[in-house]
Coordinates of C-alpha atoms in Angstrom, one line a residue:
M1 CA 3.8 -32.1 27.5
K2 CA 3.4 -30.9 31.1
L3 CA 2.9 -27.3 32.0
S4 CA 2.5 -25.6 35.4
A5 CA -0.1 -23.1 34.0
R6 CA -3.6 -24.4 34.7
N7 CA -5.5 -21.9 32.5
Q8 CA -5.3 -23.7 29.1
L9 CA -7.9 -22.7 26.5
K10 CA -8.0 -25.0 23.5
G11 CA -9.5 -23.8 20.2
K12 CA -9.0 -23.0 16.5
V13 CA -7.2 -20.1 15.0
V14 CA -9.8 -17.9 13.3
G15 CA -7.7 -14.8 12.5
I16 CA -4.1 -13.6 12.2
E17 CA -3.4 -9.9 11.8
E18 CA 0.2 -9.6 10.6
G19 CA 2.3 -6.6 11.6
S20 CA 5.9 -5.8 10.8
V21 CA 7.2 -7.2 14.1
N22 CA 4.2 -8.6 16.0
G23 CA 0.9 -10.3 15.0
I24 CA -2.4 -10.7 16.7
V25 CA -3.7 -14.3 16.7
K26 CA -7.4 -14.9 17.4
I27 CA -8.5 -18.3 18.7
D28 CA -12.1 -19.4 18.9
I29 CA -12.4 -21.3 22.2
G30 CA -16.1 -22.1 21.8
G31 CA -19.3 -20.8 23.2
G32 CA -19.0 -17.6 21.0
N33 CA -15.7 -16.7 22.8
V34 CA -12.6 -15.6 21.0
I35 CA -9.3 -14.9 22.8
S36 CA -6.5 -13.0 21.2
S37 CA -2.8 -13.0 21.7
T38 CA -0.1 -10.6 20.5
I39 CA 3.1 -12.6 19.7
S40 CA 6.0 -12.0 17.4
M41 CA 5.8 -12.8 13.7
A42 CA 8.7 -15.1 14.2
A43 CA 6.7 -17.1 16.7
I44 CA 3.7 -17.2 14.4
K45 CA 5.9 -18.7 11.7
D46 CA 7.8 -21.0 14.0
L47 CA 4.6 -22.4 15.4
G48 CA 3.2 -22.9 11.9
L49 CA 0.0 -21.0 12.8
S50 CA -2.6 -20.5 10.1
I51 CA -6.4 -20.1 9.9
G52 CA -8.0 -23.4 11.0
S53 CA -5.0 -24.5 13.0
E54 CA -5.6 -26.0 16.5
A55 CA -3.9 -24.1 19.2
T56 CA -4.0 -23.7 23.0
A57 CA -4.0 -20.3 24.7
I58 CA -2.2 -20.5 28.0
V59 CA -2.7 -17.8 30.6
K60 CA -0.2 -17.4 33.4
A61 CA -0.4 -14.1 35.3
T62 CA 0.3 -12.8 38.7
S63 CA -2.7 -10.6 38.6
V64 CA -6.0 -10.4 36.7
M65 CA -8.0 -7.2 36.7
L66 CA -11.7 -7.1 36.3
M67 CA -14.0 -4.2 35.7
V68 CA -17.8 -3.7 35.6
D69 CA -19.9 -0.7 34.5

């Protein structure tokens, strides 16, 4: 599959917090880093996501904000 987004972070699903409409999927991308994504419960089921599944987080944004203390 080809995709225009260059920010692709591969990892394993380490957590799924199910809600009534949306769920939060946490993916361990290595180096002690975990990225989370809020997606619909329908998408979680359609993608067959479960703990231990391999998944790729794809980030495509027009702006990214940073903050420091």
